[in-house]
Amino acid sequence: MSVYVKEVYDKLSKKYPWEKEFLQAVKEVLESLEILLEKEPKYQKYAILERIVEPERTIIFRVPWLDDNGKVQVNIGYRVEFNSAIGPYKGGLRLHPTVNLGILKFLGFEQIFKNSLTGLPMGGGKGGSDFDPKGKSDNEVMKFCQAFMNELFRHIGADTDVPAGDIGVGAREIGYLFGQYKKLKNEFTGVLTGKGLNWGGSLVRPEATGFGVVYFAEEMLKIIKKGIEGSRVAISGSGNVAQYAAQKIINLGGKVMTLSDSNGSVLIKNGLDQEKWEFLMDLKNVKRGRIKEMADKFKDVEYYEGQKPWKLGKFEIALPCATQNELDESDAKELVKNGCLCVAEGANMPSTPEAVNVFLANKISYAPGKASNAGGVATSGLEMSQNSIRLSWTREEVDQKLHNIMINIHRTCYETAKEYKTPGNYVNGANIAGFKKVADAMIDQGII
Ligand code: NDP
């Protein structure tokens, strides 16, 4: 590490030693930036690193709500408004028992660079709560969402901060959150994205992150003269991102071999087909069941309790689409040993730093989430544009724009990595390109 980078990182890790995921995300970005900082002393002169690692504002609040038994429950709500240099804060809300400030700071920090890479005017933010939607009734989820919005509404707005979904927040939750915002503010604005189609949502937003990951993987594969058709693909997770990554892989002639949830993984011997995909959609989005039930239903599906997908077979492509740090060094080594060529992250920071080192050392085409999963937020940006002009684009129009954005992000990362003499290193490409735009805007806007 250079002296400047080390100084900033050491100070941060002394200040927040318990925020492990946040420090992990910062370290990865700062290490990539060393080659840029050497060339451009202005970033040190204006203390950009010291400023960019601190959120502009953090809101923490109590969320009391009544469960179905009439008992008072209390959760903690957060919104981290990290950086607004290039646009209003933008980033999802996560509802999961593991949520704490460190997790949201890591996600908000990543979001700054991801949003910058999309080319759209969006700053970085993230929020959520330690509320666990699993096993809760619709009524309880609604009560929680309303209570959460009773505080959050003061801090957000179509030109200030525009939250969206993330783990545990899908169409149902966005509906309840939007309804309560509208009631409190008495205005109908595009304050959340991922809205229903009848009330301001964009076509292709549900599909966007998953489709975008596959579009990005396609571009990486083109560079090494390979394709998705006929490839075996390991996908982790079975939520929003995994579902639509799987659909796009099927459409492009690839074979989806695995899916998972927090209990275990399934190996689908003949690959996921349309019938199984529809079963998955009903299982996860309507019945809210477990992935194990796929093995109960289909003969060629085997369930592995407590296991991740990465060691269950030979895969040319891996798409981690569940959660942070779900793919470790030993998983990465096994993937490489079994002939994996391409890893595109659907989740945020799913590969540990050790796993990333294995991919880079073995010249695997590896895309960090902030580049390959940016299709979701990009389409949220398109939803904001449609809300502003009060028009809706067709499915084809939105999908085409999404596709172009992913091609552009790929090109930007690839060219930037080459320019800074680390060809093929999408980590450096994404971090440097994402950072430069935000850092230059911060310099232009003065010390604020
Ligand atoms: P969902 O809630 O729809 O699905 C999450 C999936 O990941 C579920 O299958 C869940 O299993 C699994 N999962 C969650 N936590 C763990 C864990 N600790 N161990 C193993 N599996 C786990 O979320 P999304 O699909 O929206 O999000 C998935 C990832 O993609 C996240 O990292 C998110 O930040 C990222 N992302 C999402 C975007 C979006 O547009 N939705 C945009 C960009 C990134 P279970 O049901 O058992 O909890």
Coordinates of C-alpha atoms and ligand atoms in Angstrom, one line a residue:
M1 CA 0.0 0.0 0.0
S2 CA 1.2 3.6 -0.7
V3 CA 1.7 5.9 2.3
Y4 CA -1.4 7.9 1.6
V5 CA -3.7 4.9 1.1
K6 CA -2.3 3.2 4.2
E7 CA -2.7 6.3 6.3
V8 CA -6.4 6.6 5.3
Y9 CA -7.1 2.9 5.7
D10 CA -5.4 2.6 9.0
K11 CA -7.2 5.5 10.4
L12 CA -10.5 4.1 9.3
S13 CA -9.9 0.7 10.6
K14 CA -9.0 2.1 14.0
K15 CA -12.2 4.2 14.0
Y16 CA -14.5 1.4 13.0
P17 CA -12.8 -1.9 13.8
W18 CA -16.1 -3.8 14.1
E19 CA -17.3 -2.8 10.6
K20 CA -15.6 -5.8 8.9
E21 CA -17.5 -5.8 5.7
F22 CA -17.2 -2.0 5.3
L23 CA -13.4 -2.2 5.8
Q24 CA -13.2 -5.1 3.3
A25 CA -15.0 -3.0 0.7
V26 CA -12.9 0.1 1.3
K27 CA -9.6 -1.8 1.2
E28 CA -10.4 -3.3 -2.2
V29 CA -11.3 0.0 -3.7
L30 CA -8.3 1.9 -2.2
E31 CA -5.8 -0.8 -3.3
S32 CA -7.1 -0.4 -6.9
L33 CA -6.8 3.3 -6.7
E34 CA -3.1 3.4 -6.0
I35 CA -2.1 3.4 -9.7
L36 CA -4.5 6.4 -10.2
L37 CA -3.3 8.3 -7.2
E38 CA 0.3 8.1 -8.2
K39 CA -0.6 9.8 -11.5
E40 CA -3.1 12.3 -10.1
P41 CA -1.9 14.1 -6.9
K42 CA -5.0 16.3 -6.9
Y43 CA -7.0 13.6 -5.2
Q44 CA -4.7 13.7 -2.2
K45 CA -4.5 17.5 -2.2
Y46 CA -8.3 17.7 -1.9
A47 CA -8.4 14.8 0.7
I48 CA -10.9 12.9 -1.5
L49 CA -10.1 9.5 0.0
E50 CA -10.6 10.8 3.6
R51 CA -14.0 12.3 2.5
I52 CA -15.3 9.6 0.3
V53 CA -15.0 6.9 3.0
E54 CA -17.3 8.8 5.4
P55 CA -21.1 8.9 4.6
E56 CA -22.5 12.4 4.1
R57 CA -25.2 11.5 6.6
T58 CA -26.4 8.5 8.5
I59 CA -29.9 8.1 10.0
I60 CA -30.6 5.5 12.6
F61 CA -34.1 5.2 14.0
R62 CA -36.4 3.0 16.1
V63 CA -39.1 1.1 14.3
P64 CA -41.9 -0.1 16.6
W65 CA -44.8 -2.1 15.2
L66 CA -47.6 -4.4 16.4
D67 CA -47.4 -8.1 15.4
D68 CA -50.4 -10.3 14.7
N69 CA -50.7 -11.2 18.4
G70 CA -50.9 -7.6 19.4
K71 CA -47.4 -7.6 20.8
V72 CA -45.1 -4.6 20.3
Q73 CA -42.0 -5.4 18.3
V74 CA -39.0 -3.1 17.9
N75 CA -36.5 -3.1 15.1
I76 CA -33.7 -0.7 14.1
G77 CA -34.0 1.2 10.9
Y78 CA -31.1 2.8 8.9
R79 CA -30.4 5.0 5.9
V80 CA -26.8 5.7 5.0
E81 CA -26.7 8.7 2.6
F82 CA -23.2 8.1 1.4
N83 CA -22.4 10.4 -1.5
S84 CA -24.4 12.9 -3.6
A85 CA -21.6 14.3 -5.7
I86 CA -23.2 13.2 -9.0
G87 CA -26.9 12.9 -8.1
P88 CA -29.5 12.1 -5.5
Y89 CA -28.6 9.2 -3.1
K90 CA -29.8 6.0 -4.7
G91 CA -29.6 2.4 -3.4
G92 CA -31.7 -0.4 -2.0
L93 CA -33.3 -1.2 1.4
R94 CA -32.3 -4.6 2.9
L95 CA -34.5 -6.4 5.4
H96 CA -32.5 -9.2 7.0
P97 CA -31.6 -10.1 10.6
T98 CA -27.9 -9.7 9.8
V99 CA -28.3 -6.0 8.9
N100 CA -26.2 -3.5 10.9
L101 CA -24.6 -0.2 10.2
G102 CA -21.3 -1.8 9.0
I103 CA -23.2 -4.0 6.4
L104 CA -25.1 -0.9 5.1
K105 CA -21.9 1.2 5.0
F106 CA -20.2 -1.5 2.9
L107 CA -23.3 -1.6 0.5
G108 CA -23.6 2.2 0.4
F109 CA -19.9 2.6 -0.3
E110 CA -20.0 0.1 -3.2
Q111 CA -23.1 1.8 -4.5
I112 CA -21.3 5.1 -5.1
F113 CA -19.0 3.5 -7.7
K114 CA -21.6 1.2 -9.2
N115 CA -24.0 4.1 -9.8
S116 CA -21.2 6.2 -11.3
L117 CA -20.4 3.4 -13.7
T118 CA -23.9 3.3 -15.0
G119 CA -23.4 6.8 -16.6
L120 CA -26.6 8.0 -14.9
P121 CA -26.8 10.9 -12.5
M122 CA -27.2 8.9 -9.2
G123 CA -25.3 9.2 -5.9
G124 CA -24.8 6.3 -3.5
G125 CA -26.9 5.3 -0.5
K126 CA -28.3 2.2 1.2
G127 CA -30.6 1.4 4.0
G128 CA -32.7 -1.2 5.7
S129 CA -33.4 -2.9 9.0
D130 CA -32.7 -6.0 11.1
F131 CA -36.4 -7.0 10.6
D132 CA -36.7 -10.6 9.3
P133 CA -39.6 -10.9 6.8
K134 CA -39.2 -14.7 6.8
G135 CA -42.2 -16.3 8.5
K136 CA -44.1 -13.0 8.9
S137 CA -47.6 -12.6 7.7
D138 CA -48.5 -10.1 4.9
N139 CA -50.1 -8.0 7.6
E140 CA -47.0 -8.0 9.8
V141 CA -44.8 -7.0 6.8
M142 CA -47.2 -4.2 6.0
K143 CA -47.2 -2.9 9.6
F144 CA -43.4 -3.0 9.7
C145 CA -43.0 -1.2 6.3
Q146 CA -45.5 1.5 7.5
A147 CA -43.6 2.0 10.8
F148 CA -40.3 2.1 8.9
M149 CA -41.6 4.8 6.5
N150 CA -43.1 6.8 9.4
E151 CA -39.5 8.0 10.0
L152 CA -37.8 7.5 6.7
F153 CA -40.2 9.8 4.8
R154 CA -38.5 12.8 6.4
H155 CA -35.2 12.0 4.8
I156 CA -36.1 10.9 1.2
G157 CA -37.6 12.5 -1.9
A158 CA -37.5 12.2 -5.7
D159 CA -34.6 14.7 -5.9
T160 CA -33.0 13.8 -2.5
D161 CA -32.8 10.1 -1.9
V162 CA -34.6 7.4 -3.8
P163 CA -34.5 3.9 -2.2
A164 CA -35.2 0.6 -3.9
G165 CA -35.3 -3.1 -3.1
D166 CA -32.6 -5.5 -2.0
I167 CA -32.5 -8.7 0.0
G168 CA -35.9 -9.1 1.6
V169 CA -37.5 -6.2 -0.2
G170 CA -39.4 -7.0 -3.4
A171 CA -42.6 -5.7 -5.0
R172 CA -44.7 -6.4 -1.9
E173 CA -42.5 -4.3 0.4
I174 CA -42.0 -1.5 -2.1
G175 CA -45.8 -1.3 -2.4
Y176 CA -46.4 -0.9 1.4
L177 CA -43.5 1.6 1.7
F178 CA -44.7 3.7 -1.2
G179 CA -48.3 3.7 0.1
Q180 CA -47.2 5.0 3.4
Y181 CA -44.9 7.7 1.9
K182 CA -47.8 8.9 -0.3
K183 CA -50.1 9.1 2.7
L184 CA -47.7 11.0 4.9
K185 CA -46.5 13.4 2.2
N186 CA -49.7 13.7 0.2
E187 CA -47.8 13.5 -3.0
F188 CA -47.3 11.0 -5.8
T189 CA -43.7 11.1 -6.8
G190 CA -41.0 8.7 -7.9
V191 CA -39.5 8.4 -4.4
L192 CA -39.0 4.7 -4.6
T193 CA -38.0 2.5 -7.5
G194 CA -39.2 -1.1 -8.2
K195 CA -42.8 0.2 -8.1
G196 CA -45.7 -1.8 -9.5
L197 CA -46.3 -1.3 -13.2
N198 CA -49.8 0.3 -12.6
W199 CA -48.4 3.0 -10.4
G200 CA -45.1 4.3 -11.9
G201 CA -42.9 1.2 -12.1
S202 CA -40.8 0.4 -15.1
L203 CA -41.0 -2.7 -17.3
V204 CA -37.9 -4.9 -16.9
R205 CA -37.0 -3.5 -13.4
P206 CA -37.7 -6.9 -11.7
E207 CA -35.6 -8.7 -14.3
A208 CA -32.9 -6.0 -14.6
T209 CA -30.2 -7.1 -12.2
G210 CA -30.2 -10.7 -13.3
F211 CA -30.4 -9.9 -17.0
G212 CA -27.6 -7.3 -16.6
V213 CA -25.3 -9.8 -14.9
V214 CA -25.7 -12.2 -17.9
Y215 CA -25.3 -9.3 -20.4
F216 CA -22.0 -8.5 -18.6
A217 CA -20.8 -12.1 -18.6
E218 CA -21.6 -12.3 -22.3
E219 CA -19.3 -9.3 -23.0
M220 CA -16.5 -10.9 -20.9
L221 CA -16.9 -14.2 -22.7
K222 CA -16.7 -12.4 -26.1
I223 CA -13.2 -11.1 -25.2
I224 CA -12.0 -14.7 -24.6
K225 CA -13.9 -15.9 -27.7
K226 CA -16.4 -18.0 -25.7
G227 CA -20.1 -17.8 -25.3
I228 CA -23.0 -18.7 -23.0
E229 CA -24.6 -21.3 -25.4
G230 CA -23.9 -24.8 -24.2
S231 CA -22.1 -23.6 -21.0
R232 CA -22.8 -25.1 -17.6
V233 CA -23.7 -22.3 -15.2
A234 CA -23.6 -22.4 -11.4
I235 CA -25.9 -19.9 -9.8
S236 CA -26.3 -19.3 -6.0
G237 CA -29.3 -17.8 -4.4
S238 CA -32.9 -18.2 -5.6
G239 CA -34.2 -14.7 -5.0
N240 CA -34.8 -11.9 -7.5
V241 CA -31.3 -11.7 -9.0
A242 CA -30.8 -15.5 -9.3
Q243 CA -34.3 -16.0 -10.8
Y244 CA -33.8 -13.6 -13.7
A245 CA -30.1 -14.5 -14.3
A246 CA -31.3 -18.1 -14.6
Q247 CA -34.1 -17.1 -17.1
K248 CA -31.6 -15.2 -19.3
I249 CA -29.1 -18.0 -19.2
I250 CA -31.9 -20.4 -20.4
N251 CA -32.9 -18.0 -23.2
L252 CA -29.3 -17.8 -24.4
G253 CA -28.9 -21.6 -24.5
G254 CA -26.9 -22.1 -21.4
K255 CA -27.5 -24.8 -18.8
V256 CA -28.3 -23.6 -15.2
M257 CA -27.0 -26.4 -13.0
T258 CA -27.5 -25.0 -9.5
L259 CA -29.5 -22.7 -7.3
S260 CA -29.5 -22.3 -3.5
D261 CA -30.9 -20.6 -0.4
S262 CA -29.5 -20.1 3.1
N263 CA -30.3 -23.7 3.9
G264 CA -28.6 -25.5 1.1
S265 CA -28.2 -26.0 -2.7
V266 CA -29.8 -28.0 -5.5
L267 CA -28.0 -29.6 -8.4
I268 CA -30.2 -29.8 -11.4
K269 CA -28.7 -32.6 -13.5
N270 CA -30.5 -31.9 -16.8
G271 CA -30.4 -28.2 -16.3
L272 CA -33.2 -25.8 -15.4
D273 CA -35.9 -25.7 -18.1
Q274 CA -39.0 -23.5 -18.4
E275 CA -41.2 -25.8 -16.3
K276 CA -38.7 -25.9 -13.5
W277 CA -38.1 -22.1 -13.7
E278 CA -41.9 -21.5 -13.4
F279 CA -42.0 -23.9 -10.4
L280 CA -39.1 -21.9 -8.8
M281 CA -40.9 -18.5 -9.4
D282 CA -44.1 -19.9 -7.7
L283 CA -42.1 -21.5 -4.9
K284 CA -40.1 -18.4 -4.0
N285 CA -42.4 -15.5 -4.8
V286 CA -45.8 -16.9 -4.0
K287 CA -45.4 -19.9 -1.6
R288 CA -42.2 -18.4 -0.1
G289 CA -40.9 -22.0 0.3
R290 CA -37.4 -23.5 0.5
I291 CA -35.2 -24.5 -2.4
K292 CA -35.2 -28.1 -1.1
E293 CA -38.7 -28.4 -2.4
M294 CA -37.4 -28.5 -6.0
A295 CA -35.8 -31.8 -5.2
D296 CA -39.1 -33.2 -3.8
K297 CA -40.8 -32.3 -7.1
F298 CA -38.3 -33.1 -9.8
K299 CA -36.4 -36.5 -10.3
D300 CA -33.2 -35.0 -11.7
V301 CA -32.8 -32.5 -8.9
E302 CA -30.6 -33.3 -5.9
Y303 CA -30.6 -31.3 -2.7
Y304 CA -27.4 -30.7 -0.6
E305 CA -28.2 -29.5 2.9
G306 CA -25.9 -26.8 4.2
Q307 CA -23.8 -26.8 1.0
K308 CA -23.0 -24.0 -1.4
P309 CA -23.1 -24.7 -5.2
W310 CA -19.5 -24.1 -6.1
K311 CA -18.2 -27.7 -5.4
L312 CA -21.1 -29.6 -6.7
G313 CA -19.9 -30.1 -10.3
K314 CA -18.0 -28.7 -13.3
F315 CA -19.1 -25.3 -14.4
E316 CA -17.7 -22.9 -17.1
I317 CA -19.6 -19.9 -15.6
A318 CA -20.3 -19.0 -12.0
L319 CA -22.8 -16.3 -11.0
P320 CA -22.9 -15.8 -7.2
C321 CA -26.3 -14.1 -6.6
A322 CA -27.0 -14.6 -2.9
T323 CA -25.0 -12.5 -0.4
Q324 CA -21.7 -11.1 0.7
N325 CA -18.7 -13.4 1.3
E326 CA -20.5 -16.5 0.1
L327 CA -17.6 -17.7 -2.2
D328 CA -14.3 -18.3 -0.4
E329 CA -10.8 -19.2 -1.4
S330 CA -11.4 -22.9 -1.3
D331 CA -14.6 -22.5 -3.5
A332 CA -12.6 -20.4 -5.9
K333 CA -9.8 -23.0 -6.2
E334 CA -12.4 -25.7 -6.9
L335 CA -14.1 -23.7 -9.6
V336 CA -10.8 -23.0 -11.3
K337 CA -9.7 -26.6 -11.0
N338 CA -12.9 -27.7 -12.7
G339 CA -12.4 -25.4 -15.7
C340 CA -14.4 -22.3 -14.7
L341 CA -13.7 -19.4 -17.2
C342 CA -16.0 -16.6 -16.1
V343 CA -17.3 -15.3 -12.7
A344 CA -19.8 -12.5 -12.8
E345 CA -21.1 -11.3 -9.4
G346 CA -24.9 -10.8 -9.1
A347 CA -24.7 -10.2 -5.4
N348 CA -22.7 -7.5 -3.7
M349 CA -19.1 -8.6 -2.7
P350 CA -20.0 -12.3 -2.7
S351 CA -16.3 -13.3 -3.3
T352 CA -13.9 -13.0 -0.3
P353 CA -10.7 -11.1 -1.1
E354 CA -8.8 -14.4 -1.1
A355 CA -11.2 -15.8 -3.7
V356 CA -10.8 -12.8 -5.8
N357 CA -7.0 -13.2 -5.7
V358 CA -7.4 -16.8 -6.9
F359 CA -9.5 -15.7 -9.9
L360 CA -7.0 -12.9 -10.8
A361 CA -4.0 -15.1 -10.4
N362 CA -5.6 -17.7 -12.7
K363 CA -6.6 -15.1 -15.3
I364 CA -10.3 -16.0 -14.9
S365 CA -12.7 -13.4 -16.4
Y366 CA -13.9 -12.0 -13.1
A367 CA -16.3 -9.2 -12.7
P368 CA -16.9 -7.5 -9.3
G369 CA -20.6 -6.9 -8.4
K370 CA -20.3 -3.1 -8.6
A371 CA -19.8 -3.6 -12.4
S372 CA -21.8 -6.7 -13.2
N373 CA -24.8 -6.2 -11.0
A374 CA -25.3 -2.5 -11.9
G375 CA -28.2 -3.3 -14.3
G376 CA -30.7 -3.1 -11.4
V377 CA -29.8 0.4 -10.3
A378 CA -29.4 1.4 -13.9
T379 CA -33.0 0.4 -14.6
S380 CA -34.1 2.1 -11.4
G381 CA -32.5 5.2 -13.0
L382 CA -34.6 4.6 -16.1
E383 CA -37.6 4.3 -13.9
M384 CA -36.8 7.7 -12.4
S385 CA -36.5 9.2 -15.9
Q386 CA -39.9 7.8 -16.9
N387 CA -41.5 9.1 -13.7
S388 CA -40.0 12.6 -14.4
I389 CA -41.3 12.8 -18.0
R390 CA -44.5 11.0 -17.0
L391 CA -44.2 8.4 -19.8
S392 CA -43.5 4.7 -19.9
W393 CA -41.2 3.0 -22.3
T394 CA -41.9 -0.4 -23.8
R395 CA -40.3 -3.6 -22.6
E396 CA -38.1 -3.7 -25.7
E397 CA -37.0 0.0 -25.2
V398 CA -36.0 -0.6 -21.5
D399 CA -34.3 -3.9 -22.2
Q400 CA -32.3 -2.3 -25.1
K401 CA -31.2 0.6 -22.9
L402 CA -30.3 -1.9 -20.1
H403 CA -28.3 -4.0 -22.6
N404 CA -26.5 -0.9 -23.9
I405 CA -25.7 0.3 -20.4
M406 CA -24.1 -3.1 -19.5
I407 CA -22.1 -3.2 -22.7
N408 CA -20.9 0.3 -21.9
I409 CA -20.0 -0.5 -18.3
H410 CA -18.0 -3.6 -19.6
R411 CA -16.2 -1.4 -22.1
T412 CA -15.4 1.2 -19.5
C413 CA -14.0 -1.3 -17.1
Y414 CA -12.1 -3.2 -19.7
E415 CA -10.6 0.0 -21.3
T416 CA -9.7 1.6 -18.0
A417 CA -7.9 -1.6 -16.8
K418 CA -5.9 -1.5 -20.0
E419 CA -5.1 2.2 -19.7
Y420 CA -3.8 1.6 -16.2
K421 CA -1.6 -1.3 -17.4
T422 CA -3.6 -4.1 -15.7
P423 CA -5.3 -5.6 -18.7
G424 CA -8.2 -7.9 -17.9
N425 CA -8.4 -6.7 -14.3
Y426 CA -12.1 -5.7 -14.1
V427 CA -11.6 -4.9 -10.3
N428 CA -9.2 -2.1 -11.1
G429 CA -11.2 -1.0 -14.1
A430 CA -14.4 -0.7 -12.2
N431 CA -12.9 1.0 -9.1
I432 CA -10.8 3.5 -11.0
A433 CA -13.5 4.5 -13.6
G434 CA -16.3 4.7 -10.9
F435 CA -14.1 6.7 -8.6
K436 CA -12.8 9.3 -11.0
K437 CA -16.1 10.7 -12.0
V438 CA -17.3 11.1 -8.4
A439 CA -13.9 12.4 -7.2
D440 CA -13.8 15.0 -9.9
A441 CA -17.3 16.1 -9.1
M442 CA -16.3 16.4 -5.4
I443 CA -13.4 18.7 -6.4
D444 CA -15.6 20.8 -8.6
Q445 CA -18.1 21.3 -5.8
G446 CA -15.7 22.4 -3.1
I447 CA -15.1 21.4 0.5
I448 CA -18.6 20.4 1.6
Ligands
NDP1 P1 -33.6 -11.8 -2.4 O1 -34.1 -11.5 -1.1 O2 -34.7 -11.8 -3.5 O3 -32.8 -13.2 -2.5 C1 -31.7 -13.4 -1.7 C2 -31.3 -14.8 -1.9 O4 -30.0 -15.0 -1.3 C3 -32.2 -15.9 -1.3 O5 -32.2 -17.0 -2.1 C4 -31.6 -16.0 0.1 O6 -31.9 -17.3 0.7 C5 -30.1 -16.0 -0.3 N1 -29.4 -15.6 0.9 C6 -29.6 -14.5 1.7 N2 -28.7 -14.5 2.7 C7 -28.0 -15.6 2.6 C8 -26.9 -16.2 3.4 N3 -26.5 -15.5 4.5 N4 -26.4 -17.4 3.0 C9 -26.9 -18.0 1.9 N5 -27.9 -17.5 1.1 C10 -28.4 -16.3 1.5 O7 -32.5 -10.7 -2.8 P2 -31.9 -10.3 -4.2 O8 -31.9 -11.4 -5.1 O9 -32.5 -9.0 -4.5 O10 -30.4 -10.0 -3.8 C11 -29.3 -10.9 -3.9 C12 -28.0 -10.2 -3.9 O11 -28.0 -9.3 -5.0 C13 -27.7 -9.3 -2.7 O12 -26.3 -9.3 -2.4 C14 -28.1 -7.9 -3.2 O13 -27.4 -6.9 -2.5 C15 -27.6 -8.0 -4.6 N6 -28.2 -7.1 -5.5 C16 -29.6 -7.0 -5.7 C17 -30.1 -6.1 -6.6 C18 -31.6 -6.1 -6.9 O14 -32.0 -5.4 -7.8 N7 -32.4 -6.8 -6.2 C19 -29.3 -5.1 -7.3 C20 -27.9 -5.3 -7.1 C21 -27.4 -6.3 -6.3 P3 -33.0 -17.3 1.9 O15 -34.3 -17.1 1.2 O16 -32.8 -18.6 2.5 O17 -32.7 -16.1 2.8

